[in-house]
Amino acid sequence: MLHFQTFIGGIFDTNAYLVQAPGGNILFDAPTGASDWVQDLAVRPDLLLITHGHVDHIDDAAKIKRIFKCQVGFHPEGIPLITDPNFFKKLGFFLEPEPVQPDFFIEETPETEFCGIAFRVLLVPGHCPGSLCFYSADHDLLFGGDVLFAGSIGRTDLPGGDHELLLRGIHEKILTLPDNTMVLPGHGPRTTIGEERRNNPFLR
Ligand SMILES: [Zn+2]
Ligand SMILES: [Zn+2]
């Protein structure tokens, strides 16, 4: 069983997950306050994997990279959102996250490895361009970002959003995972693929 801890931070109650993997510690997403949280745990993240570039998931990313000298990875389509300090201001948001530069890019791939854990990386746009989900078949876990929630799906009214595209991605890439897969979403409680397949009203 994989050991992980959850943090909820920022004005949108965004989840971050810290995974103690055999080859190091992986932090998924960096909401406001994640940096202090990780410091309090006295666990050093070796890797920060960003599911997508929305401001609530990256607010502490630059700070975490600076403090822990960890490697930061995200999908290339996240570049404008994550590395341009004015991206959100131009859209009329008052938020101005500190930009962070990637150490590597993450592409969709059937199998790769992060800190000794095998992951399938799924590109599921529609909520946001370059939105990634990280699936561990060995541990029946999906770090899902803002793609699929307990009883809901990601909003598609933000720039680059596309409802049909999101639904297609969920049906083709997410609901095809085993029912017992635990989904760790970017907001709200955890759920399972089976539960959402049966009861999620957005997937009927
Ligand atoms: Zn989002
Ligand atoms: Zn979010």
mmCIF file of C-alpha atoms and ligand atoms in Angstrom:
data_model
loop_
_atom_site.group_PDB
_atom_site.id
_atom_site.type_symbol
_atom_site.label_atom_id
_atom_site.label_comp_id
_atom_site.label_asym_id
_atom_site.label_seq_id
_atom_site.Cartn_x
_atom_site.Cartn_y
_atom_site.Cartn_z
ATOM 1 C CA MET A 1 0.000 0.000 0.000
ATOM 2 C CA LEU A 2 1.301 3.353 -1.045
ATOM 3 C CA HIS A 3 1.571 5.939 1.704
ATOM 4 C CA PHE A 4 0.288 9.387 0.809
ATOM 5 C CA GLN A 5 -0.969 12.471 2.635
ATOM 6 C CA THR A 6 -3.505 15.052 1.543
ATOM 7 C CA PHE A 7 -3.425 18.815 1.932
ATOM 8 C CA ILE A 8 -6.280 21.184 1.127
ATOM 9 C CA GLY A 9 -5.350 24.788 0.484
ATOM 10 C CA GLY A 10 -6.216 28.081 -1.174
ATOM 11 C CA ILE A 11 -9.496 29.862 -1.814
ATOM 12 C CA PHE A 12 -10.748 27.013 -4.035
ATOM 13 C CA ASP A 13 -9.955 24.252 -1.513
ATOM 14 C CA THR A 14 -7.498 22.584 -3.836
ATOM 15 C CA ASN A 15 -6.062 19.170 -2.941
ATOM 16 C CA ALA A 16 -2.372 18.371 -2.988
ATOM 17 C CA TYR A 17 -1.078 14.843 -2.451
ATOM 18 C CA LEU A 18 2.305 13.927 -1.080
ATOM 19 C CA VAL A 19 3.347 10.403 -1.932
ATOM 20 C CA GLN A 20 6.179 8.618 -0.209
ATOM 21 C CA ALA A 21 7.490 6.532 -3.083
ATOM 22 C CA PRO A 22 10.361 4.019 -2.936
ATOM 23 C CA GLY A 23 12.682 6.395 -4.789
ATOM 24 C CA GLY A 24 11.685 9.699 -3.202
ATOM 25 C CA ASN A 25 8.725 11.909 -2.384
ATOM 26 C CA ILE A 26 6.314 13.090 -5.035
ATOM 27 C CA LEU A 27 4.059 16.105 -4.554
ATOM 28 C CA PHE A 28 1.063 16.359 -6.848
ATOM 29 C CA ASP A 29 0.068 20.022 -7.270
ATOM 30 C CA ALA A 30 0.979 23.040 -5.212
ATOM 31 C CA PRO A 31 -2.016 24.996 -3.880
ATOM 32 C CA THR A 32 -1.545 28.002 -1.618
ATOM 33 C CA GLY A 33 -0.031 26.867 1.678
ATOM 34 C CA ALA A 34 1.357 23.590 0.332
ATOM 35 C CA SER A 35 4.883 24.817 0.876
ATOM 36 C CA ASP A 36 4.345 25.421 4.625
ATOM 37 C CA TRP A 37 2.477 22.141 4.919
ATOM 38 C CA VAL A 38 5.330 20.133 3.432
ATOM 39 C CA GLN A 39 7.849 21.953 5.624
ATOM 40 C CA ASP A 40 5.798 21.166 8.740
ATOM 41 C CA LEU A 41 5.720 17.492 7.772
ATOM 42 C CA ALA A 42 9.497 17.553 7.500
ATOM 43 C CA VAL A 43 9.210 15.590 4.284
ATOM 44 C CA ARG A 44 11.279 16.781 1.389
ATOM 45 C CA PRO A 45 9.575 16.588 -2.009
ATOM 46 C CA ASP A 46 11.936 15.382 -4.737
ATOM 47 C CA LEU A 47 9.437 15.856 -7.514
ATOM 48 C CA LEU A 48 6.536 18.250 -8.062
ATOM 49 C CA LEU A 49 4.133 16.976 -10.701
ATOM 50 C CA ILE A 50 1.540 19.530 -11.805
ATOM 51 C CA THR A 51 -1.746 18.120 -13.112
ATOM 52 C CA HIS A 52 -2.645 21.351 -14.917
ATOM 53 C CA GLY A 53 -1.825 25.036 -14.940
ATOM 54 C CA HIS A 54 -4.780 26.588 -13.156
ATOM 55 C CA VAL A 55 -3.648 29.113 -10.637
ATOM 56 C CA ASP A 56 -5.074 27.265 -7.622
ATOM 57 C CA HIS A 57 -2.882 24.236 -8.406
ATOM 58 C CA ILE A 58 0.384 26.110 -8.925
ATOM 59 C CA ASP A 59 0.300 29.000 -6.475
ATOM 60 C CA ASP A 60 3.093 27.587 -4.276
ATOM 61 C CA ALA A 61 5.028 25.815 -7.033
ATOM 62 C CA ALA A 62 7.832 28.376 -7.426
ATOM 63 C CA LYS A 63 8.268 28.605 -3.655
ATOM 64 C CA ILE A 64 8.431 24.816 -3.286
ATOM 65 C CA LYS A 65 10.969 24.535 -6.084
ATOM 66 C CA ARG A 66 13.093 27.245 -4.470
ATOM 67 C CA ILE A 67 12.988 25.793 -0.958
ATOM 68 C CA PHE A 68 13.332 22.099 -1.747
ATOM 69 C CA LYS A 69 15.201 22.280 -5.051
ATOM 70 C CA CYS A 70 12.802 19.683 -6.399
ATOM 71 C CA GLN A 71 12.251 18.940 -10.066
ATOM 72 C CA VAL A 72 9.046 20.357 -11.552
ATOM 73 C CA GLY A 73 7.213 18.691 -14.410
ATOM 74 C CA PHE A 74 4.044 19.427 -16.367
ATOM 75 C CA HIS A 75 2.584 19.055 -19.853
ATOM 76 C CA PRO A 76 3.964 21.419 -22.536
ATOM 77 C CA GLU A 77 0.505 22.928 -23.056
ATOM 78 C CA GLY A 78 0.736 24.212 -19.504
ATOM 79 C CA ILE A 79 3.587 26.580 -20.459
ATOM 80 C CA PRO A 80 1.580 29.786 -20.954
ATOM 81 C CA LEU A 81 -0.433 29.275 -17.765
ATOM 82 C CA ILE A 82 2.454 28.268 -15.539
ATOM 83 C CA THR A 83 5.388 30.317 -16.804
ATOM 84 C CA ASP A 84 3.735 33.635 -17.790
ATOM 85 C CA PRO A 85 3.123 35.779 -14.700
ATOM 86 C CA ASN A 86 0.529 37.843 -16.565
ATOM 87 C CA PHE A 87 -1.502 34.971 -17.972
ATOM 88 C CA PHE A 88 -4.267 35.119 -15.377
ATOM 89 C CA LYS A 89 -4.184 38.893 -15.081
ATOM 90 C CA LYS A 90 -4.843 39.175 -18.823
ATOM 91 C CA LEU A 91 -7.936 37.041 -18.301
ATOM 92 C CA GLY A 92 -9.206 39.432 -15.668
ATOM 93 C CA PHE A 93 -8.291 37.403 -12.571
ATOM 94 C CA PHE A 94 -6.738 39.362 -9.763
ATOM 95 C CA LEU A 95 -4.531 36.402 -8.905
ATOM 96 C CA GLU A 96 -0.905 36.627 -9.870
ATOM 97 C CA PRO A 97 0.949 33.406 -9.062
ATOM 98 C CA GLU A 98 4.714 33.419 -9.141
ATOM 99 C CA PRO A 99 5.676 31.667 -12.385
ATOM 100 C CA VAL A 100 7.741 28.494 -12.243
ATOM 101 C CA GLN A 101 9.954 27.023 -14.940
ATOM 102 C CA PRO A 102 9.704 23.321 -15.762
ATOM 103 C CA ASP A 103 12.663 20.999 -15.306
ATOM 104 C CA PHE A 104 11.063 18.486 -17.635
ATOM 105 C CA PHE A 105 7.886 18.028 -19.616
ATOM 106 C CA ILE A 106 5.412 15.214 -19.146
ATOM 107 C CA GLU A 107 3.697 13.762 -22.187
ATOM 108 C CA GLU A 108 0.938 11.190 -22.356
ATOM 109 C CA THR A 109 2.541 7.768 -22.158
ATOM 110 C CA PRO A 110 1.439 4.194 -21.408
ATOM 111 C CA GLU A 111 4.234 3.750 -18.940
ATOM 112 C CA THR A 112 6.828 5.868 -17.223
ATOM 113 C CA GLU A 113 8.343 5.982 -13.771
ATOM 114 C CA PHE A 114 8.436 8.640 -11.085
ATOM 115 C CA CYS A 115 10.506 7.936 -7.968
ATOM 116 C CA GLY A 116 10.284 4.190 -8.464
ATOM 117 C CA ILE A 117 6.541 3.979 -9.139
ATOM 118 C CA ALA A 118 5.231 3.021 -12.579
ATOM 119 C CA PHE A 119 2.613 5.446 -13.884
ATOM 120 C CA ARG A 120 0.457 5.622 -16.965
ATOM 121 C CA VAL A 121 0.113 9.292 -17.869
ATOM 122 C CA LEU A 122 -3.192 10.279 -19.451
ATOM 123 C CA LEU A 123 -3.773 13.555 -21.268
ATOM 124 C CA VAL A 124 -7.388 14.533 -20.640
ATOM 125 C CA PRO A 125 -8.011 18.097 -21.869
ATOM 126 C CA GLY A 126 -11.353 19.875 -21.829
ATOM 127 C CA HIS A 127 -11.169 21.303 -18.320
ATOM 128 C CA CYS A 128 -7.842 22.883 -19.208
ATOM 129 C CA PRO A 129 -5.330 22.385 -22.042
ATOM 130 C CA GLY A 130 -2.555 19.989 -21.047
ATOM 131 C CA SER A 131 -4.534 18.487 -18.161
ATOM 132 C CA LEU A 132 -2.887 15.272 -16.954
ATOM 133 C CA CYS A 133 -4.003 12.295 -14.869
ATOM 134 C CA PHE A 134 -1.448 9.942 -13.311
ATOM 135 C CA TYR A 135 -2.534 6.313 -12.991
ATOM 136 C CA SER A 136 -0.726 3.717 -10.901
ATOM 137 C CA ALA A 137 -1.999 0.248 -11.795
ATOM 138 C CA ASP A 138 0.184 -1.317 -9.091
ATOM 139 C CA HIS A 139 -1.496 0.756 -6.386
ATOM 140 C CA ASP A 140 -4.972 1.213 -7.969
ATOM 141 C CA LEU A 141 -4.645 4.984 -7.699
ATOM 142 C CA LEU A 142 -5.458 7.841 -10.031
ATOM 143 C CA PHE A 143 -4.169 11.335 -9.321
ATOM 144 C CA GLY A 144 -6.828 12.970 -11.423
ATOM 145 C CA GLY A 145 -6.518 16.754 -11.197
ATOM 146 C CA ASP A 146 -9.740 18.544 -12.145
ATOM 147 C CA VAL A 147 -11.004 15.936 -14.621
ATOM 148 C CA LEU A 148 -13.320 13.726 -12.552
ATOM 149 C CA PHE A 149 -14.724 14.495 -9.101
ATOM 150 C CA ALA A 150 -16.973 12.602 -6.698
ATOM 151 C CA GLY A 151 -20.350 13.167 -8.357
ATOM 152 C CA SER A 152 -19.105 15.784 -10.791
ATOM 153 C CA ILE A 153 -16.589 16.618 -13.525
ATOM 154 C CA GLY A 154 -14.252 19.547 -14.180
ATOM 155 C CA ARG A 155 -15.773 22.880 -15.174
ATOM 156 C CA THR A 156 -15.342 23.797 -18.823
ATOM 157 C CA ASP A 157 -16.210 27.506 -18.812
ATOM 158 C CA LEU A 158 -12.629 28.721 -18.346
ATOM 159 C CA PRO A 159 -10.374 29.605 -21.321
ATOM 160 C CA GLY A 160 -9.499 26.493 -23.317
ATOM 161 C CA GLY A 161 -12.417 24.595 -21.804
ATOM 162 C CA ASP A 162 -14.397 22.155 -23.966
ATOM 163 C CA HIS A 163 -17.205 20.090 -22.439
ATOM 164 C CA GLU A 164 -17.468 17.508 -25.247
ATOM 165 C CA LEU A 165 -13.717 17.007 -25.284
ATOM 166 C CA LEU A 166 -13.644 16.481 -21.517
ATOM 167 C CA LEU A 167 -16.494 13.959 -21.628
ATOM 168 C CA ARG A 168 -14.851 12.046 -24.456
ATOM 169 C CA GLY A 169 -11.551 11.926 -22.551
ATOM 170 C CA ILE A 170 -13.257 10.700 -19.388
ATOM 171 C CA HIS A 171 -15.138 7.969 -21.231
ATOM 172 C CA GLU A 172 -12.181 6.801 -23.316
ATOM 173 C CA LYS A 173 -9.324 7.085 -20.841
ATOM 174 C CA ILE A 174 -10.691 7.242 -17.289
ATOM 175 C CA LEU A 175 -13.803 5.066 -17.155
ATOM 176 C CA THR A 176 -11.835 2.308 -18.905
ATOM 177 C CA LEU A 177 -9.712 1.938 -15.746
ATOM 178 C CA PRO A 178 -10.655 -0.798 -13.235
ATOM 179 C CA ASP A 179 -13.649 -0.134 -10.948
ATOM 180 C CA ASN A 180 -11.562 -0.438 -7.794
ATOM 181 C CA THR A 181 -9.233 2.400 -8.830
ATOM 182 C CA MET A 182 -9.227 5.106 -6.167
ATOM 183 C CA VAL A 183 -9.566 8.577 -7.662
ATOM 184 C CA LEU A 184 -7.711 11.370 -5.846
ATOM 185 C CA PRO A 185 -9.174 14.509 -7.377
ATOM 186 C CA GLY A 186 -8.032 18.117 -7.368
ATOM 187 C CA HIS A 187 -11.026 19.135 -5.243
ATOM 188 C CA GLY A 188 -13.354 17.352 -2.853
ATOM 189 C CA PRO A 189 -13.292 13.838 -1.435
ATOM 190 C CA ARG A 190 -11.722 10.792 -2.990
ATOM 191 C CA THR A 191 -13.909 8.363 -4.898
ATOM 192 C CA THR A 192 -13.546 5.276 -7.104
ATOM 193 C CA ILE A 193 -13.944 4.677 -10.817
ATOM 194 C CA GLY A 194 -16.726 2.153 -10.112
ATOM 195 C CA GLU A 195 -18.663 4.593 -7.952
ATOM 196 C CA GLU A 196 -18.480 7.340 -10.590
ATOM 197 C CA ARG A 197 -19.296 4.947 -13.421
ATOM 198 C CA ARG A 198 -22.491 3.950 -11.598
ATOM 199 C CA ASN A 199 -23.618 7.205 -9.999
ATOM 200 C CA ASN A 200 -21.994 10.286 -11.538
ATOM 201 C CA PRO A 201 -24.887 12.255 -13.116
ATOM 202 C CA PHE A 202 -22.533 13.948 -15.613
ATOM 203 C CA LEU A 203 -21.531 10.637 -17.147
ATOM 204 C CA ARG A 204 -24.965 9.315 -18.055
HETATM 205 ZN ZN ZN B 1 -8.497 23.468 -12.757
HETATM 206 ZN ZN ZN B 2 -8.731 23.230 -9.460
#
